[in-house]
PDB file of C-alpha atoms in Angstrom:
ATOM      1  CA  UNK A   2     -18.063   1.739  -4.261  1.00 66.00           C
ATOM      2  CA  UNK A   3     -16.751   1.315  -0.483  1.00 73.00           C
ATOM      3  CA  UNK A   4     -16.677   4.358   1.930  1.00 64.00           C
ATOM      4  CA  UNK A   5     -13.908   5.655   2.726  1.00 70.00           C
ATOM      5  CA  UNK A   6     -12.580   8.557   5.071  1.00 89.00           C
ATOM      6  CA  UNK A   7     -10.212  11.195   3.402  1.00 93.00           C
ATOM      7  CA  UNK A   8      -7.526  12.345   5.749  1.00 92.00           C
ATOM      8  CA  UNK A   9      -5.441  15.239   3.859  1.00 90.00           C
ATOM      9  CA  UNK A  10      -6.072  13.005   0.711  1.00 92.00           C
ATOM     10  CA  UNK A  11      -8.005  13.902  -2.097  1.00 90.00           C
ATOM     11  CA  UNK A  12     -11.112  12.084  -4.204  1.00 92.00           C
ATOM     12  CA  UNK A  13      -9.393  11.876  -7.337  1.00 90.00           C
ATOM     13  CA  UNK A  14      -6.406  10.180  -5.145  1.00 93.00           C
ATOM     14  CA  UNK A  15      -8.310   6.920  -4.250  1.00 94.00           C
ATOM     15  CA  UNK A  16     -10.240   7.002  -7.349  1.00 93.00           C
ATOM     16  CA  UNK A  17      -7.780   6.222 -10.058  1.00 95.00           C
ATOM     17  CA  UNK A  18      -9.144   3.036 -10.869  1.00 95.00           C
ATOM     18  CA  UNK A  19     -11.994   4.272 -12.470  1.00 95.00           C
ATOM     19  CA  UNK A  20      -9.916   6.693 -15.238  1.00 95.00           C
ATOM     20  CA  UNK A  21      -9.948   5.530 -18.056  1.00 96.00           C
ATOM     21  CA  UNK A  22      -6.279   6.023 -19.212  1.00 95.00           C
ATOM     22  CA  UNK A  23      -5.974   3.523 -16.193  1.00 97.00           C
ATOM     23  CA  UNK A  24      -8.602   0.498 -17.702  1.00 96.00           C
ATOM     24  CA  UNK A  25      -6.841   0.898 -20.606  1.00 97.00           C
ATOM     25  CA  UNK A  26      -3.463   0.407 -19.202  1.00 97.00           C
ATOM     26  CA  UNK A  27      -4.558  -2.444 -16.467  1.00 97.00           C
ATOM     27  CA  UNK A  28      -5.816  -3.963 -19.949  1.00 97.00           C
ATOM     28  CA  UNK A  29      -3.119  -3.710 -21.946  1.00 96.00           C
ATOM     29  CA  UNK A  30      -1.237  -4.532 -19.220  1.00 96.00           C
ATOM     30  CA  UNK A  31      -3.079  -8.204 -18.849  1.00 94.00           C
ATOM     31  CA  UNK A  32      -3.346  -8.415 -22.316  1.00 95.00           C
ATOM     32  CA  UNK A  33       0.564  -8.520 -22.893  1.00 95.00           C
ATOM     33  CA  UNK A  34       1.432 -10.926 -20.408  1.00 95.00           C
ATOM     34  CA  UNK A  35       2.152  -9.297 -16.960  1.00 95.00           C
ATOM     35  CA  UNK A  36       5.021  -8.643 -15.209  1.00 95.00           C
ATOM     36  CA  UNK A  37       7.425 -11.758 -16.261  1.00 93.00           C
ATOM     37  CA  UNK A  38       6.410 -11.552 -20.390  1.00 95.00           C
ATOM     38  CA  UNK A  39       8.129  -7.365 -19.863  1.00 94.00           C
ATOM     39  CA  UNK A  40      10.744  -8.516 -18.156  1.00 92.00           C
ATOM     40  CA  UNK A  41      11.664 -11.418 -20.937  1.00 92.00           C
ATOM     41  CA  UNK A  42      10.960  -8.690 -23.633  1.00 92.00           C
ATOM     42  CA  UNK A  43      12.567  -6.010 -21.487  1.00 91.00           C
ATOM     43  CA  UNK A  44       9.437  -3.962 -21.491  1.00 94.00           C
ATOM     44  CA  UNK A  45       8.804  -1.364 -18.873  1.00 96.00           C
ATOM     45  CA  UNK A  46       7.132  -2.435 -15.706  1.00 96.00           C
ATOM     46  CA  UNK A  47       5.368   0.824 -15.339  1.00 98.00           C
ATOM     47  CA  UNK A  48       1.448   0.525 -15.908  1.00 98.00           C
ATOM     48  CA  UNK A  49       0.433   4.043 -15.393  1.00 98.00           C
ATOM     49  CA  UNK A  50       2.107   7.181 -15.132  1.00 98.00           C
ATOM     50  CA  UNK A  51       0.774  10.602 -14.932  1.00 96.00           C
ATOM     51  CA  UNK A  52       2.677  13.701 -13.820  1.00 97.00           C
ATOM     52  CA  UNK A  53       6.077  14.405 -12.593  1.00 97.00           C
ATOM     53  CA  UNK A  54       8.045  11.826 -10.823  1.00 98.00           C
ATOM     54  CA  UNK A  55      11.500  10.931  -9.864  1.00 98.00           C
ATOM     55  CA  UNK A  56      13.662   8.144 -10.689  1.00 98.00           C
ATOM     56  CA  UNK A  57      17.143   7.755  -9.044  1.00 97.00           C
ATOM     57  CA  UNK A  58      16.810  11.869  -9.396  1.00 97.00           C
ATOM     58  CA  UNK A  59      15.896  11.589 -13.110  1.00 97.00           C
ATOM     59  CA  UNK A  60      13.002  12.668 -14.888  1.00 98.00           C
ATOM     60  CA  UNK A  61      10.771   9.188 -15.216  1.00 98.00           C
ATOM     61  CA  UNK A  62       9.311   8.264 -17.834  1.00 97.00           C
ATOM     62  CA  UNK A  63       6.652   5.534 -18.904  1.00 96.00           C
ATOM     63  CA  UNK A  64       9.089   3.489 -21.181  1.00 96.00           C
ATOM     64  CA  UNK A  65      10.955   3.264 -18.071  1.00 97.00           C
ATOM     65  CA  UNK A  66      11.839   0.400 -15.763  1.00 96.00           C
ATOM     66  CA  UNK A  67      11.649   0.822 -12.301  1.00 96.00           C
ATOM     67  CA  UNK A  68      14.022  -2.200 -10.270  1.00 93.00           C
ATOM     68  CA  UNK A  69      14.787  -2.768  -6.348  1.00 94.00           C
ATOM     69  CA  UNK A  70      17.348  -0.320  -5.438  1.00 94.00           C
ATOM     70  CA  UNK A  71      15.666   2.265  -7.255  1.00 96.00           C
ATOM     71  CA  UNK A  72      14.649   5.338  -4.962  1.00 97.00           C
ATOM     72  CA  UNK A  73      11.195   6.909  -6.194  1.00 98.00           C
ATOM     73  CA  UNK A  74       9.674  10.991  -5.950  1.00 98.00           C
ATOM     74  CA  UNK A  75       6.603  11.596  -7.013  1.00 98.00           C
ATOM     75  CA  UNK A  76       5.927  15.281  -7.323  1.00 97.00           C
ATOM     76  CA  UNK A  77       2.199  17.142  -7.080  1.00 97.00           C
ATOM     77  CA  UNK A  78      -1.170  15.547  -8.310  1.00 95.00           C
ATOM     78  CA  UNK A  79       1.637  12.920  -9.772  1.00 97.00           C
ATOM     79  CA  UNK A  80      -0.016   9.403  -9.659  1.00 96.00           C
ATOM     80  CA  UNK A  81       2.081   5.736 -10.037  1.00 98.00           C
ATOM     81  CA  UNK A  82       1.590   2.096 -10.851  1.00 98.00           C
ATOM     82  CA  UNK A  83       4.018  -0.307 -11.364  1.00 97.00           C
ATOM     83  CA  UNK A  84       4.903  -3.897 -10.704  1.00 97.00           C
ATOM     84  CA  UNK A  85       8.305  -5.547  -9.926  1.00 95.00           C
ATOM     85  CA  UNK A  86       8.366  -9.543  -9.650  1.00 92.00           C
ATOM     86  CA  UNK A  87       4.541 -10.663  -8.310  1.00 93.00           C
ATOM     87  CA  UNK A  88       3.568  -7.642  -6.410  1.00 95.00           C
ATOM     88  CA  UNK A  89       2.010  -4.333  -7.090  1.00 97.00           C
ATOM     89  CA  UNK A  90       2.332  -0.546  -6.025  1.00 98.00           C
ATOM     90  CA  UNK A  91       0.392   2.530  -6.276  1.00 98.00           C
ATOM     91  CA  UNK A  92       2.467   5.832  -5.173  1.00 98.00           C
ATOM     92  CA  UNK A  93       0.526   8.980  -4.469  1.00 98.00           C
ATOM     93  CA  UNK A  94       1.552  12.039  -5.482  1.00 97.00           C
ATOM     94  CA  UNK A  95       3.674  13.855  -3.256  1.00 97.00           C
ATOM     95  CA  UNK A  96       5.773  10.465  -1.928  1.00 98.00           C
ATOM     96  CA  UNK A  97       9.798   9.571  -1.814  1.00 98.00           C
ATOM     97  CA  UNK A  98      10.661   5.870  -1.093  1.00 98.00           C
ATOM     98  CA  UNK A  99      13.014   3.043  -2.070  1.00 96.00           C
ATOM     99  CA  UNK A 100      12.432  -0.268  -3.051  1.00 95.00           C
ATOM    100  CA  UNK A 101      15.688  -2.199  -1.908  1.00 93.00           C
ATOM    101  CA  UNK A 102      16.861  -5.140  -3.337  1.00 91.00           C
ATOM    102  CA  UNK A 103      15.955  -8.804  -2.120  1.00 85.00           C
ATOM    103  CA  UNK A 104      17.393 -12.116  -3.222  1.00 80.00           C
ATOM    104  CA  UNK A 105      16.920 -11.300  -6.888  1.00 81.00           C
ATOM    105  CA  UNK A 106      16.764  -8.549  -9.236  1.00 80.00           C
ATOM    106  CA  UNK A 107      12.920  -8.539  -9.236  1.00 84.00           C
ATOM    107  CA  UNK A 108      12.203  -9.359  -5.167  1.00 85.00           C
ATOM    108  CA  UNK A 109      11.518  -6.654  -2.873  1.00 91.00           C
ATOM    109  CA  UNK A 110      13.254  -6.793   0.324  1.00 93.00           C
ATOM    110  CA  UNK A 111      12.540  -4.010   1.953  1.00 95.00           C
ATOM    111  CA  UNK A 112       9.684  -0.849   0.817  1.00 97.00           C
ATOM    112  CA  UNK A 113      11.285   2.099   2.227  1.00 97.00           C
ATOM    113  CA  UNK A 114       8.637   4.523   2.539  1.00 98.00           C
ATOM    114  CA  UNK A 115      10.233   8.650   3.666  1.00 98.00           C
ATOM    115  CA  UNK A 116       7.300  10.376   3.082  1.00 98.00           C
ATOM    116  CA  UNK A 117       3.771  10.324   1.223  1.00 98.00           C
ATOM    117  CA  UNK A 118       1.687   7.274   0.893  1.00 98.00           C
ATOM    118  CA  UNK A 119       1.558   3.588  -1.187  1.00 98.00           C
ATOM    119  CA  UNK A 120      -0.935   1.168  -1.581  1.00 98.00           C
ATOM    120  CA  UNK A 121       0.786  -2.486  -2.138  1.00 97.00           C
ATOM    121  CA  UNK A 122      -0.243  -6.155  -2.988  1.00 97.00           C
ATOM    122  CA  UNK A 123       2.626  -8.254  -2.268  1.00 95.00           C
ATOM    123  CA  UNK A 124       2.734 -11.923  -3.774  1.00 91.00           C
ATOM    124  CA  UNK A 125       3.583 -15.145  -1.258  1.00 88.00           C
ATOM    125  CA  UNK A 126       6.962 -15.472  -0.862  1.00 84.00           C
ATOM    126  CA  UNK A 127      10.092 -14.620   1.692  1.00 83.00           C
ATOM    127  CA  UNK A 128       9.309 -12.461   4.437  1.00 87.00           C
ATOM    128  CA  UNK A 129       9.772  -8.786   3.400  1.00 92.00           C
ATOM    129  CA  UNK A 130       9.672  -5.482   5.376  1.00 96.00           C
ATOM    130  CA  UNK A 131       8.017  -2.564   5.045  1.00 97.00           C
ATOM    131  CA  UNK A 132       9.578   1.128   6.757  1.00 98.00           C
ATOM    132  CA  UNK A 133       8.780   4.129   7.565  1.00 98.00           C
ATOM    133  CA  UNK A 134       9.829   6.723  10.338  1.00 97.00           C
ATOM    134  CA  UNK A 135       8.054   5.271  12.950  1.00 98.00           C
ATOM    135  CA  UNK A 136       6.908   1.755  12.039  1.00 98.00           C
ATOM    136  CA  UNK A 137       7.886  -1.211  10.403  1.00 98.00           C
ATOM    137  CA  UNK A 138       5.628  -4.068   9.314  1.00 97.00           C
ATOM    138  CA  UNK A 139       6.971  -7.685   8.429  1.00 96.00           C
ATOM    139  CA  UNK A 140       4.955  -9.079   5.589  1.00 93.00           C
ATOM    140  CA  UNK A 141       4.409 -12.346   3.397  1.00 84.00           C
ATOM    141  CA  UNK A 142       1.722 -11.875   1.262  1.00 87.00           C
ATOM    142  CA  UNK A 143      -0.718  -9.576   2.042  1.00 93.00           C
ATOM    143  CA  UNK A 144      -2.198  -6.467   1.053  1.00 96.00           C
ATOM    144  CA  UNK A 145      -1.497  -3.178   2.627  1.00 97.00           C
ATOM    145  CA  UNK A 146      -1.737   0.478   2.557  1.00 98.00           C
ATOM    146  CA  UNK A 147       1.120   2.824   3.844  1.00 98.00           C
ATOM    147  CA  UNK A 148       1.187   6.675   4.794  1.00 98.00           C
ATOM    148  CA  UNK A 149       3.604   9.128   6.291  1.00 98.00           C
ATOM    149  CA  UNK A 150       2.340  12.605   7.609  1.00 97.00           C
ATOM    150  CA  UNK A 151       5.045  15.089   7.734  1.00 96.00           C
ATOM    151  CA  UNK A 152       2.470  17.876   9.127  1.00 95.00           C
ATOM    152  CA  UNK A 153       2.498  15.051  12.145  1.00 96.00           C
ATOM    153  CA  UNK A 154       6.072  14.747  12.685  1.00 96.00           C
ATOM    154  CA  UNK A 155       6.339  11.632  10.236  1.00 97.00           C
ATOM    155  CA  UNK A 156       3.311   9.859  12.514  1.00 98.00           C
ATOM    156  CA  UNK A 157       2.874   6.882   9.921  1.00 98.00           C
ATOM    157  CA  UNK A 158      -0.396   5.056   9.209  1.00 98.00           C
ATOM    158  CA  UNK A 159      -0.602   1.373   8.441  1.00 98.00           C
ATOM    159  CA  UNK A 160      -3.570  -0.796   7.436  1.00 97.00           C
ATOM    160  CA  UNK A 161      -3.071  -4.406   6.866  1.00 97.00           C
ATOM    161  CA  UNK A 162      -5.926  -4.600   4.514  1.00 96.00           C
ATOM    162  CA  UNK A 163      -5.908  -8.507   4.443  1.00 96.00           C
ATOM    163  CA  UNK A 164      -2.893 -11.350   5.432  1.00 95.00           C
ATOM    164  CA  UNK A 165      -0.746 -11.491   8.209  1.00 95.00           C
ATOM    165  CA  UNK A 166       1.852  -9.133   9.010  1.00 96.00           C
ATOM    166  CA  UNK A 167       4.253  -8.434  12.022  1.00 97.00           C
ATOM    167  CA  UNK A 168       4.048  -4.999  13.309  1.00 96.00           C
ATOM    168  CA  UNK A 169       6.751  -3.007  15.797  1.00 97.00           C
ATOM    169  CA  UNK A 170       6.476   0.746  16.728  1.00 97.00           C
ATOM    170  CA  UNK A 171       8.960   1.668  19.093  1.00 96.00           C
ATOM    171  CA  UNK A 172       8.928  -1.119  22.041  1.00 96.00           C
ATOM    172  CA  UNK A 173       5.868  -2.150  21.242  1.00 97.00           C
ATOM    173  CA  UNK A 174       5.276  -5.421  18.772  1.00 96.00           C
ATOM    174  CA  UNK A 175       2.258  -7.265  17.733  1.00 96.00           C
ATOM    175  CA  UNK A 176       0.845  -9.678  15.006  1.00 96.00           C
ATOM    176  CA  UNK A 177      -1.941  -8.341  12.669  1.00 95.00           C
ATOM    177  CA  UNK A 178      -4.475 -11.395  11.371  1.00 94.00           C
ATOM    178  CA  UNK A 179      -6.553  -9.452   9.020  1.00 94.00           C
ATOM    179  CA  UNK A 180      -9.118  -9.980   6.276  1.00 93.00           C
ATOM    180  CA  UNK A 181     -10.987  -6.517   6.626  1.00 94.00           C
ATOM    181  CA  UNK A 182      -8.652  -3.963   7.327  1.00 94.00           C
ATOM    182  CA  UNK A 183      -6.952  -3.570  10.161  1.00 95.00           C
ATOM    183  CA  UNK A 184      -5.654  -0.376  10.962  1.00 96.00           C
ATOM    184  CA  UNK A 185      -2.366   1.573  13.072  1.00 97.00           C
ATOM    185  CA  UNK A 186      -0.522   4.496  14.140  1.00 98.00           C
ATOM    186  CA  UNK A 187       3.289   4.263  14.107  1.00 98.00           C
ATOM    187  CA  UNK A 188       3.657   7.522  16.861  1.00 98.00           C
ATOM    188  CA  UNK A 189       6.243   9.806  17.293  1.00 97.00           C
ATOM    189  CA  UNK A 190       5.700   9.934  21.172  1.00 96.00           C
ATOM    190  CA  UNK A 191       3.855   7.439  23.243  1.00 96.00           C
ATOM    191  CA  UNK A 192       0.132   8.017  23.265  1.00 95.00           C
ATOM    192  CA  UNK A 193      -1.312   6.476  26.817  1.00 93.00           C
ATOM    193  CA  UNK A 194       2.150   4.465  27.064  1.00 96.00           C
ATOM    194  CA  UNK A 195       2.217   2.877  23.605  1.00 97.00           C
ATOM    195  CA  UNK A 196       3.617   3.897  20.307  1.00 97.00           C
ATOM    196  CA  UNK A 197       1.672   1.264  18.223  1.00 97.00           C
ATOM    197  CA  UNK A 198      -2.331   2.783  18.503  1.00 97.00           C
ATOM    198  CA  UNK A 199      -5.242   1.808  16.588  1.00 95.00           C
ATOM    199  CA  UNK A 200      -6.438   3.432  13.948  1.00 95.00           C
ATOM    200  CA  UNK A 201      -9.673   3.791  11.500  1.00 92.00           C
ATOM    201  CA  UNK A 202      -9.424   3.160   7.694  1.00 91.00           C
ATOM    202  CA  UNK A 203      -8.559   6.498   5.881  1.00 95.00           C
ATOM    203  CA  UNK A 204      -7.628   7.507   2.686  1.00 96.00           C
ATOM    204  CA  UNK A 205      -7.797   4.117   0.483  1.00 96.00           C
ATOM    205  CA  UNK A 206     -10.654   2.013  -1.054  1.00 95.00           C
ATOM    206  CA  UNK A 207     -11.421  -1.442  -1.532  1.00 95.00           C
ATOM    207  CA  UNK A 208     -11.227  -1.273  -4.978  1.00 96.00           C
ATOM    208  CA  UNK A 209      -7.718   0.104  -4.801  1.00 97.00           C
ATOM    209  CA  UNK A 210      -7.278  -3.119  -3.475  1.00 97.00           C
ATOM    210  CA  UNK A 211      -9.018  -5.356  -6.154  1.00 97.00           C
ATOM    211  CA  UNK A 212      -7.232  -3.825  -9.040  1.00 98.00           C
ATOM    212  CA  UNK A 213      -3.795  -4.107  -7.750  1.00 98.00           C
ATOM    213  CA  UNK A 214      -4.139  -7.412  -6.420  1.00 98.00           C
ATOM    214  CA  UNK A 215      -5.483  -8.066 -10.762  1.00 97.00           C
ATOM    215  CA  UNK A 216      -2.605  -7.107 -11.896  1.00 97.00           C
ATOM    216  CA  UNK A 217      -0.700  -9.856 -10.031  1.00 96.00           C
ATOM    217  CA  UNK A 218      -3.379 -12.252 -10.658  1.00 95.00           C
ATOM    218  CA  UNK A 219      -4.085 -12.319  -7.074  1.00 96.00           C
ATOM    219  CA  UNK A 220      -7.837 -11.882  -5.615  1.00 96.00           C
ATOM    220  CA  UNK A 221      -8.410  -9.727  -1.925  1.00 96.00           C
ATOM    221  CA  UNK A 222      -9.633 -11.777   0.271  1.00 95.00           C
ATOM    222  CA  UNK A 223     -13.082 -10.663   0.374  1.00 95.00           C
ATOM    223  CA  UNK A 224     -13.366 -11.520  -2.881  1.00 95.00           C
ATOM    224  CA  UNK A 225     -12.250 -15.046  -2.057  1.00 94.00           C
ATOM    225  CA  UNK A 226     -14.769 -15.008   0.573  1.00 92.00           C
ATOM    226  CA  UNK A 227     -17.723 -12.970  -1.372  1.00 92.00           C
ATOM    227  CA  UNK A 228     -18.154 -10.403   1.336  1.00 87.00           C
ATOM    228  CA  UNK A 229     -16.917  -7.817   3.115  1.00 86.00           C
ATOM    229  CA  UNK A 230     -16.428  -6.791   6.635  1.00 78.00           C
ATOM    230  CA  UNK A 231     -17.192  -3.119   8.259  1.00 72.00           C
ATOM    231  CA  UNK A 232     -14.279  -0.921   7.269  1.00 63.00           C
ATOM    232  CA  UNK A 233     -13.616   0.567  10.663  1.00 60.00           C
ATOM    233  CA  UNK A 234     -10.122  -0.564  11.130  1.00 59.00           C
ATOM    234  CA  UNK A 235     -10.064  -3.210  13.400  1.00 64.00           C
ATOM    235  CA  UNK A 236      -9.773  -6.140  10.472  1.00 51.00           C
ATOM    236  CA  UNK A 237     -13.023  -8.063  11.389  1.00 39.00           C
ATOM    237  CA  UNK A 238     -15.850  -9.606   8.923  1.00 34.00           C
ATOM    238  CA  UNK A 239     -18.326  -9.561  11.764  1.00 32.00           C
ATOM    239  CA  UNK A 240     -21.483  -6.861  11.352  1.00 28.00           C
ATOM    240  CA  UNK A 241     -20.849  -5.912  15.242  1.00 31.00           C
ATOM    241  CA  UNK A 242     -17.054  -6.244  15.944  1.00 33.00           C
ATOM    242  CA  UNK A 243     -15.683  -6.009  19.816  1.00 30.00           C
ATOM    243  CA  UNK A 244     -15.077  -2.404  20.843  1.00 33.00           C
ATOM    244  CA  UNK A 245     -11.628  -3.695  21.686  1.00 36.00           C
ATOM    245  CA  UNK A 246      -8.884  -3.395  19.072  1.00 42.00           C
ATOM    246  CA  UNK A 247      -8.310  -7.427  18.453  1.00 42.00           C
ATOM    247  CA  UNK A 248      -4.414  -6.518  17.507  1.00 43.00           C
ATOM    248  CA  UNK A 249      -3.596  -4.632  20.261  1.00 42.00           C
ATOM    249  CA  UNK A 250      -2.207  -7.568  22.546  1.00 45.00           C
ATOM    250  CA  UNK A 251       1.134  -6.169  22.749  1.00 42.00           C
ATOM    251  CA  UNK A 252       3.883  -8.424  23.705  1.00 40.00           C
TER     252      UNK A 252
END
């Protein structure tokens, strides 16, 4: 399994993929067809629940289905999975966002993230945003990994684990080329001038990764490539990246 640094995360957190109730449901999940054969049959979209969670202020449920304009809690040691249209999300415990509505019923425009933390595969497709008190990112398809810290003023972490995506942070704007994790801090206050900072990979695994990206039938792209890079944040497949953070040419 990859390392990974925990930052006011827990193991059992980043290891969900290797529950079993989880293979099961990734399975079963597979086995019935996906995303588009539950929608036809009006299935649930929900691949794994466990513990409390929110839905539009409702208790949620597993036979439920979760659509864009939908706003999300997840309450403690709660865990998440679910897929709308071709991409996949998997809310920690502890989290509150929306997922507002795009062209269709089953496009995400925008992932509204308030507090708590998401890991995300998003399918090709038109552009879509991701938000959260301090950052946005402007994706295609890509895979990502999102956290708020409230016990940092909402400072927001954001690691474009592979694609391209746009990032802004107050005045400050650049474009993330990753296919290693590449890593930022969305600050509350300017640190040395800029309010867009890199950052190291905390808190999510590769493997997080690989089995959301499976349940869109989508591959990471170090699996497409067959290896990995070193997962210090700054997004590069070379054994001895530059010391200087490639995505911090801020225009």
């Amino acid at each position: 399994m990859t390392r990974h640094i925990l930052q006011s995360r827990t193991e059992a957190e980043v290891l969900w993929f290797q529950r079993r109730s989880f293979l099961q449901a990734a399975a079963a999940w597979t086995a019935t067809g996906g995303f588009a054969a539950a929608h036809a049959q009006q299935r649930s979209n929900i691949v794994e629940l466990r513990g409390d969670a929110l839905l539009n202020g409702q208790r949620l449920a597993p036979q439920h289905t979760i659509q864009t304009g939908d706003h999300i809690q997840t309450g403690p040691d709660a865990h998440l999975i679910f897929v709308v249209g071709n991409s996949s999300f998997q809310v920690r415990q502890n989290s509150r966002l929306t997922v507002e509505r795009g062209a269709t019923l089953n496009a995400v425009s925008v992932l509204r993230l308030i507090t708590g933390a998401v890991a995300s595969v998003w399918g090709r497709g038109a552009p879509r945003l991701i938000a959260t008190p301090t950052l946005t990112a402007g994706i295609r398809g890509t895979g990502v990994y999102t956290e708020v810290f409230p016990q940092q003023g909402n400072r927001s972490y954001f690691c474009n684990c592979y694609g391209t995506v746009e990032m802004a942070a107050g005045p400050d704007r650049t474009v993330s080329r990753s296919v290693y994790h590449q890593s930022f801090w969305g600050e509350v206050e300017a640190r040395n001038g800029r309010y867009l900072t890199p950052a190291k990979a905390i808190n999510h695994t590769d493997e997080e990764m690989e089995n959301l990206a499976a349940l869109v039938h989508q591959r990471t792209a170090w699996q497409i490539a067959g290896r990995r890079g070193v997962k210090d944040g700054r997004g590069y497949m070379d054994a001895q990246p530059p010391t200087a953070h490639p995505a911090m040419q801020l225009k």
